[in-house]
Tab-separated table of C-alpha atoms in Angstrom:
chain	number	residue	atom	x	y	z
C	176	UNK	CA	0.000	0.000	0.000
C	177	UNK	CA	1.475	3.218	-0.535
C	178	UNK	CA	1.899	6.701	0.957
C	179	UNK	CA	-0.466	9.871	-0.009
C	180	UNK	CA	0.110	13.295	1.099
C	181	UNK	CA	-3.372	14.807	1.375
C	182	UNK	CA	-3.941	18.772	3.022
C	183	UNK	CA	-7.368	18.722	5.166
C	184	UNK	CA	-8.666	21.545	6.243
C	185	UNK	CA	-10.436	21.050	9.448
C	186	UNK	CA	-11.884	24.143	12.122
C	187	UNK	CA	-10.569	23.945	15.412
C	188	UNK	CA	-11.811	26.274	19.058
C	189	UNK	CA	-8.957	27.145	21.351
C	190	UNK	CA	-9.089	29.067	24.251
C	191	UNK	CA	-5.930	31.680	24.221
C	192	UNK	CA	-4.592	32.260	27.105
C	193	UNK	CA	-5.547	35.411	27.639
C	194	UNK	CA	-9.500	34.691	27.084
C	195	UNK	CA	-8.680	31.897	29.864
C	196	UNK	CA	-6.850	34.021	31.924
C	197	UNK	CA	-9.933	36.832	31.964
C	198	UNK	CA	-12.558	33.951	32.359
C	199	UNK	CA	-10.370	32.738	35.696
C	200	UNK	CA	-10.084	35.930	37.363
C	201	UNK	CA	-13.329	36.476	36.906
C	202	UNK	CA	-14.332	33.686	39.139
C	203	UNK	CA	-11.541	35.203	41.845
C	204	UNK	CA	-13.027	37.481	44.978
C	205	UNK	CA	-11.110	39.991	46.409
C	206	UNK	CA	-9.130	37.815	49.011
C	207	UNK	CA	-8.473	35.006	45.835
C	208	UNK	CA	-7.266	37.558	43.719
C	209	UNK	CA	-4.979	39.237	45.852
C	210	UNK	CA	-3.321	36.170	46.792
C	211	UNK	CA	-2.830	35.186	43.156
C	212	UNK	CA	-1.420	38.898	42.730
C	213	UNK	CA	1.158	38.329	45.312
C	214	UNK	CA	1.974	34.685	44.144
C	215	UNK	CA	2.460	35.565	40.891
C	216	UNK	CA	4.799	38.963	41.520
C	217	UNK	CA	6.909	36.622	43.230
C	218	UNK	CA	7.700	34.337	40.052
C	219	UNK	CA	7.299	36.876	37.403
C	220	UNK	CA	10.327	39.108	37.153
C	221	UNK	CA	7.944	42.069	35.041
C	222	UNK	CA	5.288	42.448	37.605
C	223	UNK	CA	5.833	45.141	40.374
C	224	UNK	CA	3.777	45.466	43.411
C	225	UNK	CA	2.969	49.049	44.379
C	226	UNK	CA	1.691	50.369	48.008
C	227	UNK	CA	-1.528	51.461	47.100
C	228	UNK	CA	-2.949	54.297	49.654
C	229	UNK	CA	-5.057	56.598	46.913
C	230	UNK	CA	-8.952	56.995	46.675
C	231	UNK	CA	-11.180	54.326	44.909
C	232	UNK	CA	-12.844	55.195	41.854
C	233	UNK	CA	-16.725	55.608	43.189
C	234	UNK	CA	-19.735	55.467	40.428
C	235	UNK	CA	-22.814	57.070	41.504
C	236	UNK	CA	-26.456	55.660	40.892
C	237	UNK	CA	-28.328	58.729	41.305
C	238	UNK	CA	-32.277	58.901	40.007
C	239	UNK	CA	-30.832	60.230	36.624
C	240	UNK	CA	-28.342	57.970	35.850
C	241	UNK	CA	-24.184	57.614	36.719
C	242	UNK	CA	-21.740	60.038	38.416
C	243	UNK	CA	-18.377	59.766	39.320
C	244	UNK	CA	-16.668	61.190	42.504
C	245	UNK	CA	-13.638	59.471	44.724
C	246	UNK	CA	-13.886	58.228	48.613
C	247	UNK	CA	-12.094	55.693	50.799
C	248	UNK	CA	-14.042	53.212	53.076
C	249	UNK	CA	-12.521	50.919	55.945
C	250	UNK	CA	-11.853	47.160	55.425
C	251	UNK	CA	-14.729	45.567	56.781
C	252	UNK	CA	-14.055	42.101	57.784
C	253	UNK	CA	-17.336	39.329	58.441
C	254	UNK	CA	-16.162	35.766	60.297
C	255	UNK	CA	-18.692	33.194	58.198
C	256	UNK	CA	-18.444	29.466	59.261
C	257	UNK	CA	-18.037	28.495	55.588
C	258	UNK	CA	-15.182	28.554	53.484
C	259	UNK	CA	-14.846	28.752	49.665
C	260	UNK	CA	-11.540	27.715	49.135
C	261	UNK	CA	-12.283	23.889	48.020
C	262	UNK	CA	-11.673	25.019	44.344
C	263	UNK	CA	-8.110	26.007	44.903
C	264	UNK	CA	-7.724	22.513	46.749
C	265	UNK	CA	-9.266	20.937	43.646
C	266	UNK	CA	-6.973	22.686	41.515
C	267	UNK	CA	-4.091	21.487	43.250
C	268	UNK	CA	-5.367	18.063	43.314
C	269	UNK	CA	-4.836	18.382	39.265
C	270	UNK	CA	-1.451	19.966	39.345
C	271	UNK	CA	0.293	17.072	40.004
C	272	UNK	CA	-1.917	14.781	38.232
C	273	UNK	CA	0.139	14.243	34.459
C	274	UNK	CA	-1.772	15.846	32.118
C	275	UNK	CA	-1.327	17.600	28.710
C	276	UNK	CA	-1.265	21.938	30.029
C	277	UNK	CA	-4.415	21.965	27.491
C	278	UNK	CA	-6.492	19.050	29.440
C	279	UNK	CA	-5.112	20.773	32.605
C	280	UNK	CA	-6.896	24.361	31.493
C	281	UNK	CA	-10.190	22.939	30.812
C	282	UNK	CA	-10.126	20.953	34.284
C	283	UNK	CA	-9.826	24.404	35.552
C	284	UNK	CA	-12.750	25.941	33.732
C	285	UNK	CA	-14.494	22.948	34.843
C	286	UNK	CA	-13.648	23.333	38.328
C	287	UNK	CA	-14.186	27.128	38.251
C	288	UNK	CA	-18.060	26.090	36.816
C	289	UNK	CA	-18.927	24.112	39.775
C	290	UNK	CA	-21.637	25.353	42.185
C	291	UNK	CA	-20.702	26.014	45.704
C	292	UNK	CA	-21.607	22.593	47.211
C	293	UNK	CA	-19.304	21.359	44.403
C	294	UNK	CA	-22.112	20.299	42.040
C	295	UNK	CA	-21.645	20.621	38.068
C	296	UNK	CA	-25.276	22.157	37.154
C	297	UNK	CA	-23.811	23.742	33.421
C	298	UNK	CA	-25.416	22.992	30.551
C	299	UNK	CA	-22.273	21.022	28.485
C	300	UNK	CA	-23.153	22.462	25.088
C	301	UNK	CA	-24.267	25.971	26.319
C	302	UNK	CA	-21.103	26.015	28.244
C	303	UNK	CA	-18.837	24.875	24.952
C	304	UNK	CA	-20.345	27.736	23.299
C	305	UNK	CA	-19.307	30.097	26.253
C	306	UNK	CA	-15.770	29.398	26.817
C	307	UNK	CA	-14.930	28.030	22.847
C	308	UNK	CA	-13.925	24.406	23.916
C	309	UNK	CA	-15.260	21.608	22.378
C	310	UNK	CA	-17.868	19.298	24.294
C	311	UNK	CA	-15.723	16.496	23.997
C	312	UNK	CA	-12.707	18.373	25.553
C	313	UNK	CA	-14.802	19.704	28.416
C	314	UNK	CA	-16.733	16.136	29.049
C	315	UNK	CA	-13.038	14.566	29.407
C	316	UNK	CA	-12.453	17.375	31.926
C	317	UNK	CA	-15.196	16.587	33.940
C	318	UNK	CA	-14.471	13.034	33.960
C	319	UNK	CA	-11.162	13.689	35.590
C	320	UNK	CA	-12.461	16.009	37.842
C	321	UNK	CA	-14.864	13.607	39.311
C	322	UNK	CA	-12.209	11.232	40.660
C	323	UNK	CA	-10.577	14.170	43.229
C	324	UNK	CA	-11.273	14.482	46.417
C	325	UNK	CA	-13.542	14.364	48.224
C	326	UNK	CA	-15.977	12.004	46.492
C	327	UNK	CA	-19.036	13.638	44.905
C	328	UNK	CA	-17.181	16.609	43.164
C	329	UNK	CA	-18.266	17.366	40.117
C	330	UNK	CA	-22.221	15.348	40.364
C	331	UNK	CA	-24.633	16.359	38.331
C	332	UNK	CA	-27.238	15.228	40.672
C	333	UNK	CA	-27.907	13.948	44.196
C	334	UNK	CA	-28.562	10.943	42.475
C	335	UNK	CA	-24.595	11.281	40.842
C	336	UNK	CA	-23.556	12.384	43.930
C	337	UNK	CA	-24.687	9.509	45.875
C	338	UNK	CA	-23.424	7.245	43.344
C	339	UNK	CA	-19.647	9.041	42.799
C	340	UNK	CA	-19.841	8.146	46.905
C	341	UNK	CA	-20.605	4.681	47.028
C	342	UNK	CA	-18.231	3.621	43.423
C	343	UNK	CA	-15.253	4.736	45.516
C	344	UNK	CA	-16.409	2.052	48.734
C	345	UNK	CA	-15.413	-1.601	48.511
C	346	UNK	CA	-17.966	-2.519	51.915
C	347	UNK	CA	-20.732	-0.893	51.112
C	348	UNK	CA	-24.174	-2.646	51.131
C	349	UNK	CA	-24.771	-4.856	47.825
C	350	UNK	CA	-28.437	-3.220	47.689
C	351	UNK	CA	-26.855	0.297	48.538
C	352	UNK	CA	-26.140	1.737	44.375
C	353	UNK	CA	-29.583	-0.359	43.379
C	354	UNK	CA	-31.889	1.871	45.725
C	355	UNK	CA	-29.670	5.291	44.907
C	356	UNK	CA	-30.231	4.110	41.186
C	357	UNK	CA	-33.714	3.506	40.645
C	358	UNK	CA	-35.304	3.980	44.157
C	359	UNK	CA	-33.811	6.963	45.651
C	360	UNK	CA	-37.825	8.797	45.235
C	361	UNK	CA	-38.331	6.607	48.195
C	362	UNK	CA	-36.404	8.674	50.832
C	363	UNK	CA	-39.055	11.390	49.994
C	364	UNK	CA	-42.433	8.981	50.086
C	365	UNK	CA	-41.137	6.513	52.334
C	366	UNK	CA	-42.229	3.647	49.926
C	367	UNK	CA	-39.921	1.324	50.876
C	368	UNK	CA	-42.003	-1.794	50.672
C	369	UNK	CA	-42.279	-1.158	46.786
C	370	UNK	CA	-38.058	-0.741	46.507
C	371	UNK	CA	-38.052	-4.118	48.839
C	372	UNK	CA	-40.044	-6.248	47.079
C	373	UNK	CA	-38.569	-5.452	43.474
C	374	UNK	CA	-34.840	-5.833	44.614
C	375	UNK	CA	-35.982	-8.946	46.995
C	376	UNK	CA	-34.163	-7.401	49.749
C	377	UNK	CA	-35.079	-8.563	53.367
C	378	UNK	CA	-35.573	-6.250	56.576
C	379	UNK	CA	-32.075	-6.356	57.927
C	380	UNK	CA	-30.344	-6.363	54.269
C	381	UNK	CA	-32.749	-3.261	53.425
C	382	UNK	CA	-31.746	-1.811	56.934
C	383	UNK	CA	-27.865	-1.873	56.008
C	384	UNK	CA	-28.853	-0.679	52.807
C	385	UNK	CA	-30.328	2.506	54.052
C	386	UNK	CA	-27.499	2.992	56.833
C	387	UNK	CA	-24.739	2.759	54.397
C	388	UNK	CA	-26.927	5.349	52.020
C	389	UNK	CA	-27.722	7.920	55.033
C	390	UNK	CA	-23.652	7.658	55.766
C	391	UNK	CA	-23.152	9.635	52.530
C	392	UNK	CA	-22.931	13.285	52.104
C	393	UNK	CA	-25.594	15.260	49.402
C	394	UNK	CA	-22.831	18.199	49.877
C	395	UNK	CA	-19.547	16.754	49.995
C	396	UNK	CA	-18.069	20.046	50.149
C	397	UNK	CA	-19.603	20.897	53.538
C	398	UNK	CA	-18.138	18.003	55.454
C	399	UNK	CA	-15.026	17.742	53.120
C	400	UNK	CA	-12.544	20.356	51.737
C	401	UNK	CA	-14.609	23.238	53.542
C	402	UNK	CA	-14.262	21.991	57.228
C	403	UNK	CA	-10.606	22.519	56.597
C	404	UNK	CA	-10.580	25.849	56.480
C	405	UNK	CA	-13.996	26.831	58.956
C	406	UNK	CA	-12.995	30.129	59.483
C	407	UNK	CA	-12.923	32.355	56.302
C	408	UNK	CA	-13.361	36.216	56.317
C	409	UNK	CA	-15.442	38.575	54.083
C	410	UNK	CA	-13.772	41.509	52.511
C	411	UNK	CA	-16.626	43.162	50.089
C	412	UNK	CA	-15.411	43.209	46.663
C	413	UNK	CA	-17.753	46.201	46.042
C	414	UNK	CA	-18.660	48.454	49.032
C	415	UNK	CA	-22.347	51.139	48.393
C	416	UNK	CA	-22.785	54.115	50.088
C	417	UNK	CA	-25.775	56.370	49.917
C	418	UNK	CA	-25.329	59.952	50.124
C	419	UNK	CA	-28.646	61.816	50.379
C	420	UNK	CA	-30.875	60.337	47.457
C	421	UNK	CA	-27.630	58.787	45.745
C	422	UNK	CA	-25.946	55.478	45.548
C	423	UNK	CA	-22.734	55.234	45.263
C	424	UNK	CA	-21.242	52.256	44.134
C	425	UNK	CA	-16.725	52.112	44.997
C	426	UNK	CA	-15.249	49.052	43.674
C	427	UNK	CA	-12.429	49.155	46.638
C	428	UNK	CA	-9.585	48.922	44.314
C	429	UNK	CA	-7.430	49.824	47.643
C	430	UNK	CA	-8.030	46.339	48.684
C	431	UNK	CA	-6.176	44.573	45.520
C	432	UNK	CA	-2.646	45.134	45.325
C	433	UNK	CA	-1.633	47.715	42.769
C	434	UNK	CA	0.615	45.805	40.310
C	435	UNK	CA	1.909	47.319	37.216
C	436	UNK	CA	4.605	46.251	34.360
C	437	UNK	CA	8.239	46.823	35.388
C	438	UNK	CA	9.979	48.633	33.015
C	439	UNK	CA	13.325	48.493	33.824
C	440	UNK	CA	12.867	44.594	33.499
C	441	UNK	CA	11.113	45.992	29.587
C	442	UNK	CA	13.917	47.560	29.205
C	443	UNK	CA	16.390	44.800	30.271
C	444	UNK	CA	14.493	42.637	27.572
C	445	UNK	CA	15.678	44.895	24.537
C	446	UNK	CA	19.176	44.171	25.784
C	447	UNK	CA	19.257	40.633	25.769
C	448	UNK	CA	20.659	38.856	22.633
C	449	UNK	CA	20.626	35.221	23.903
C	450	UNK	CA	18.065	33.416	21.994
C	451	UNK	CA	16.948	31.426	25.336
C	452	UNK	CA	16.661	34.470	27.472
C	453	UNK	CA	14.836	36.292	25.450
C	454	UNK	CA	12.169	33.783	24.640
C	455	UNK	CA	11.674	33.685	28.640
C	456	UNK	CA	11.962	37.142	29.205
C	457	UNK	CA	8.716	37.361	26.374
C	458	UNK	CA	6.911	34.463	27.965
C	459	UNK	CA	7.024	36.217	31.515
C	460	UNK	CA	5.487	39.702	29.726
C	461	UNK	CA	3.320	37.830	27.898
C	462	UNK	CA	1.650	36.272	31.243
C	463	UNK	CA	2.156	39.862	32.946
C	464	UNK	CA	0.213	41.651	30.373
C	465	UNK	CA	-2.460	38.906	30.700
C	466	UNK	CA	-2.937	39.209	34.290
C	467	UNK	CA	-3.144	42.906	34.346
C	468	UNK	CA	-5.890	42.703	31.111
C	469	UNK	CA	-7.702	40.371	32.924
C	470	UNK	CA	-7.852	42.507	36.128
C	471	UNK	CA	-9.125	44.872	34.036
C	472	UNK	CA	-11.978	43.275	32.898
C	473	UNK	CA	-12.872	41.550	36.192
C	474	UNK	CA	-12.785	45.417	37.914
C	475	UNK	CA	-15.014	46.328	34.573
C	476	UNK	CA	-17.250	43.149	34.254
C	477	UNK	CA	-18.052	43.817	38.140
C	478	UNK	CA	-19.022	47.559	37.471
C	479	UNK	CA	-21.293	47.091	35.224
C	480	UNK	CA	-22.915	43.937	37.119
C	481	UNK	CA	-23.407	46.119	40.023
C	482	UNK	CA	-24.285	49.072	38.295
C	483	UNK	CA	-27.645	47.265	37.559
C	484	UNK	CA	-27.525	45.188	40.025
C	485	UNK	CA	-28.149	48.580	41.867
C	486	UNK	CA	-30.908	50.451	39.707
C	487	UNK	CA	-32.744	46.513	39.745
C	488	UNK	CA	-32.532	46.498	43.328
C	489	UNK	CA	-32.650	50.147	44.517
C	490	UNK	CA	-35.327	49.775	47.053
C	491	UNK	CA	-33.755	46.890	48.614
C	492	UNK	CA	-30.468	49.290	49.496
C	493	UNK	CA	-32.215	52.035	50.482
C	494	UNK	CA	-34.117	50.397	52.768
C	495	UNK	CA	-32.159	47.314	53.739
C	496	UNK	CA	-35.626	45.047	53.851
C	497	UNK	CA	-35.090	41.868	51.977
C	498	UNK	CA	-39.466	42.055	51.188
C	499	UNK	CA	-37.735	44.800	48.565
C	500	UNK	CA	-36.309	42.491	46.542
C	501	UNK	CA	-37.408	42.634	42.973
C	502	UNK	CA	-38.139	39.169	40.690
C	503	UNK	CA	-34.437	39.080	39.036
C	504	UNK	CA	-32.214	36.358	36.827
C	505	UNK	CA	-28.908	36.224	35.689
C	506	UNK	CA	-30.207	35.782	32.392
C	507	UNK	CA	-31.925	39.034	32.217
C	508	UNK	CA	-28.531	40.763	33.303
C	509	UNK	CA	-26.137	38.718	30.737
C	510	UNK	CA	-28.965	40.214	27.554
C	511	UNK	CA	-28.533	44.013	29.161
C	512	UNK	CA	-24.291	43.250	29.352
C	513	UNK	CA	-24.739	41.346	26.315
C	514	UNK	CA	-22.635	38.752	27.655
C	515	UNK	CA	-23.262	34.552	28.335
C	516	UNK	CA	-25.320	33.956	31.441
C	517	UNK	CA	-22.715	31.815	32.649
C	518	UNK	CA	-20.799	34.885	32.693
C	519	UNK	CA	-22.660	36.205	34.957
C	520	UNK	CA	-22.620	33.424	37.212
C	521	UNK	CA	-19.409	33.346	37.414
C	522	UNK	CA	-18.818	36.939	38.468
C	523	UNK	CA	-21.371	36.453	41.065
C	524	UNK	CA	-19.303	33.778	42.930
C	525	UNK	CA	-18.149	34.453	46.232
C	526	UNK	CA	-18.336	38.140	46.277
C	527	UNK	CA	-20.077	40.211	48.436
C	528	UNK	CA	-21.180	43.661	48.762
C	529	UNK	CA	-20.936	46.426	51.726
C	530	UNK	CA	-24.331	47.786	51.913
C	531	UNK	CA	-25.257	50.531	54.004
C	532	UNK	CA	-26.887	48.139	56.327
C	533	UNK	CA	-24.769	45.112	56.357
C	534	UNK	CA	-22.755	42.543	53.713
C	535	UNK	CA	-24.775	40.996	51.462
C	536	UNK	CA	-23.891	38.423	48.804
C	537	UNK	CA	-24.194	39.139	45.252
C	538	UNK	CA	-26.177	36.037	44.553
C	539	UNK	CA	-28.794	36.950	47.086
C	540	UNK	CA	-29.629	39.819	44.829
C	541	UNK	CA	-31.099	37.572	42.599
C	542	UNK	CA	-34.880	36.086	42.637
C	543	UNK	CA	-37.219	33.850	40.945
C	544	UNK	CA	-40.625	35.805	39.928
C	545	UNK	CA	-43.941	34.528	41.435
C	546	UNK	CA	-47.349	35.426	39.584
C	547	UNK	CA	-49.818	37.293	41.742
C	548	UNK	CA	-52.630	39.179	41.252
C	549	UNK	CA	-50.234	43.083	41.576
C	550	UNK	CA	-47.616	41.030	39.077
C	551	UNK	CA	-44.399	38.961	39.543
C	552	UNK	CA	-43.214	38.970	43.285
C	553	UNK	CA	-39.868	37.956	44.866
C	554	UNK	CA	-39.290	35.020	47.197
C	555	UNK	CA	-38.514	37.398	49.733
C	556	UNK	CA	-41.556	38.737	49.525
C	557	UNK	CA	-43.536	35.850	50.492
C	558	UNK	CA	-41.646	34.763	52.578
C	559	UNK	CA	-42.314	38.037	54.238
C	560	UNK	CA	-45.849	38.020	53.880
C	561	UNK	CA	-45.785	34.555	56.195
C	562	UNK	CA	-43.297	35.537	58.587
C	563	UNK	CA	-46.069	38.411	59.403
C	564	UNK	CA	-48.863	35.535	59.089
C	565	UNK	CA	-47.199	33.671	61.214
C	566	UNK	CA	-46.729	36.130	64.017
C	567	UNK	CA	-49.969	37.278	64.136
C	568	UNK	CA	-51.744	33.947	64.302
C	569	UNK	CA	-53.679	33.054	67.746
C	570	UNK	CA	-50.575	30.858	69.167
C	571	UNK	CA	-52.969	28.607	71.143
C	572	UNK	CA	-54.475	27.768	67.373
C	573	UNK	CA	-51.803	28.298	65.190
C	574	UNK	CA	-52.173	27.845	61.333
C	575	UNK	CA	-51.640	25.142	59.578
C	576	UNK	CA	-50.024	25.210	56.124
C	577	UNK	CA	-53.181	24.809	54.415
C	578	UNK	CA	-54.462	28.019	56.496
C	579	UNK	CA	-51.435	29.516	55.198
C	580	UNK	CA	-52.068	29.266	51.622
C	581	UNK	CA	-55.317	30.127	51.849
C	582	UNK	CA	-53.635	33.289	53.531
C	583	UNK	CA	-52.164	33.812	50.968
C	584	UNK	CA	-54.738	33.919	48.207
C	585	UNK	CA	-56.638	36.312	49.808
C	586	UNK	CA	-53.348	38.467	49.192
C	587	UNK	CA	-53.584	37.284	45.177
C	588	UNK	CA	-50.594	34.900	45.684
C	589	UNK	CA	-51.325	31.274	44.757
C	590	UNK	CA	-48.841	28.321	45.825
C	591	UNK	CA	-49.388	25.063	46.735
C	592	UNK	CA	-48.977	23.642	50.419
C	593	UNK	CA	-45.649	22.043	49.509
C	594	UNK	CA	-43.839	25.248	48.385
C	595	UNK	CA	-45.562	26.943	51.554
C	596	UNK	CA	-44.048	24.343	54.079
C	597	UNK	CA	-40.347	24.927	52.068
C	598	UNK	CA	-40.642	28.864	52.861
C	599	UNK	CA	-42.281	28.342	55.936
C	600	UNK	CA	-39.010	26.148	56.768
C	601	UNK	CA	-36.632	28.139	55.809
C	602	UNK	CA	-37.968	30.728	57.098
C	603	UNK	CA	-37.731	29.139	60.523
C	604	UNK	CA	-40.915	28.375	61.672
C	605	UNK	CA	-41.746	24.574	62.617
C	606	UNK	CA	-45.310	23.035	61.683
C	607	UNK	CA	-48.219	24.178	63.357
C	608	UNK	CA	-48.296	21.523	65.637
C	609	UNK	CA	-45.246	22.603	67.333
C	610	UNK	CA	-46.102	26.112	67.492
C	611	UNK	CA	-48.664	25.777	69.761
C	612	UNK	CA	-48.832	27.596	73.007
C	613	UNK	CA	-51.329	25.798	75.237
C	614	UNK	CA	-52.099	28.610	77.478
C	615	UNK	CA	-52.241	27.712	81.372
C	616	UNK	CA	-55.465	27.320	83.710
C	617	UNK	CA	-56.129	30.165	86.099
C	618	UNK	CA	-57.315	28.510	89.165
């Protein structure tokens, strides 16, 4: 058989590094990026940290539109019981796993997609679209990102999660992966006869079953990487102000090292005429000048986010009563910034805002819309609505859920019982039978 020489012409997505290295930093919050800053000043002969004691830029939202004026605000620091460092754990978990620097990259963006209880909820081909990697190349990423620690990263479901948990035990139960495969509805109706009788399981084997089940985590990330590091601090990544009837929104530059291009080091790189030094000299500016773009278009991204963020929500900081919240998506941001929802997302991550009232996360800002009879309402807002239900009910007879809803549609808000009990939960509030108050006998 012999040889042909044949030119094909095929199309090919690759992520430069700089679009990579914007899309990272854009997951980073203040205290991430700062340490990444410092880390990579110290390896990187062009990049210069600066002490950085001038005024942040400030961007007013006033009732006609943007300002700009310049203040300085105080570090405010929050102690929250729950980390957020499990990605950089998972990131070192790759590092010194042998793979390609490509395959590497894309575990990263895969890594950087996950949810915070480490769940990957992205849509594969929406994502591909996104970032410019091919479905294939991102699937293979997520394949190898599942087998870090601990087990359960990277589920696409509780029912994956489960699942990723019990493939890595060698004692579990032999009935254990059948129920969490095709009878894991059970746990919520309790049918447990129907799940015994098809797998022909008996009482005990059925009871080890369930133990070895209930011994799993649905969050690995809570009882896993994040216990490692239970105290974590806040430091807002945006900090709001109002000033009479104006917002004003100061992105806190003062709290991200100021790092700039060297240019003696530019200089030094004109000088150099061995063919090895120079191609390392232009390798280190190369990743300089993509670290200070894509600080850039974090600080700009972030702006902009708030900046609507702000005008959406304006009732909400003025008055600092979560009821204010308007009905808002991610989705509805990424058309106005005419960017990819999962943009959005990702700048959302981890970052928090000083309000005049307190630190609230970005994500909080956003709400699903509920019809009622005024128009689409905010979570918050029903949830409000029972809280005051709930405290003015006779506490001797207190209302059911039922009650509750019907509560409710009188107010032009129709839910079912179900969703009621959920908000009523997390709202704090047990069932009605254990709110009761039996009131004592005067003799």
């Amino acid at each position: 058989m012999g040889m042909n020489l044949s030119q094909v012409q095929a199309l090919k997505l690759k992520l430069t590094p700089a679009v990579y290295q914007a899309i990272s930093l854009l997951q980073y919050n203040t205290q991430d990026l700062t340490k990444l800053i410092h880390e990579q000043a110290e390896i990187n002969p062009f990049l210069s940290i600066h002490d950085w004691s001038g005024s942040s830029s400030m961007y007013g939202v006033g009732s006609h539109g943007m300002n700009n004026s310049t203040s300085t605000t105080d570090v405010i620091e929050q102690t929250i019981a729950n980390g957020s460092g499990f990605r950089e754990e998972l990131r070192s978990q790759i590092q010194v796993m042998s793979l390609s620097p490509e395959v590497q990259k894309t575990c990263f963006l895969i890594i950087d997609s996950l949810n915070d209880n480490g769940y990957f909820e992205e849509d594969m081909l929406t994502l591909s679209h996104a970032l410019r990697v091919p479905i294939k190349q991102l699937e293979n990423a997520l394949s190898i990102v599942r087998t870090l620690d601990p087990p359960g990263i990277g589920a696409k479901s509780l029912k994956d999660c489960l699942s990723l948990q019990l493939k890595r035990q060698t004692n579990h139960s032999t009935f254990a992966m059948d129920i969490v495969t095709h009878y894991i509805d059970c746990f919520i109706t309790g049918e447990w006869v129907r799940a015994k009788e098809a797998l022909d399981m008996s009482d005990e084997e059925l009871h080890d079953a369930l133990q070895d089940i209930r011994a799993l985590n649905p969050t690995p990330i809570v009882s896993g990487l994040e216990t490692r590091d239970a105290k974590r601090y806040i430091i807002p990544d945006i900090y709001i102000t109002k000033e009479g009837h104006e917002l004003k929104i100061n992105d806190e530059m003062g709290q991200i090292p100021n790092v700039s291009i060297d240019s003696n080091y530019v200089d030094e790189l004109k000088g150099h005429t061995d063919p090895e030094t120079n191609h390392y000299l232009k390798e280190k500016l190369k990743e300089a000048e993509w670290l200070l773009m894509g600080i850039t278009k974090r600080k700009q991204t972030l702006i902009k986010l708030t900046e609507l963020c702000v005008n959406y929500q304006r009732a909400f900081f003025e008055s600092g009563k979560w009821e204010s919240i308007q009905p808002l998506t991610m989705k509805k941001i990424a058309e106005q910034l005419e960017v990819h929802e999962s943009t959005i997302s990702r700048a959302v991550s981890n970052k928090y805002i000083q309000a005049p009232f307190g630190i609230v996360s970005y994500r909080s800002l956003f709400s699903k819309g509920l019809s009622s009879s005024d128009g689409e309402v905010s979570v918050f807002y029903i949830k409000s609505l029972i809280q005051k239900i709930i405290t003015n009910e006779d506490k001797s007879k207190p209302l059911s859920d039922r009650k509750i809803v019907e509560a409710l549609n009188d107010k032009g808000i129709t839910l079912s019982r179900r969703v009621v009990s959920k908000y009523r939960t997390e709202c704090g509030y047990l069932a009605a039978s254990k709110r009761k108050i039996v009131k004592k006998k005067q003799d």
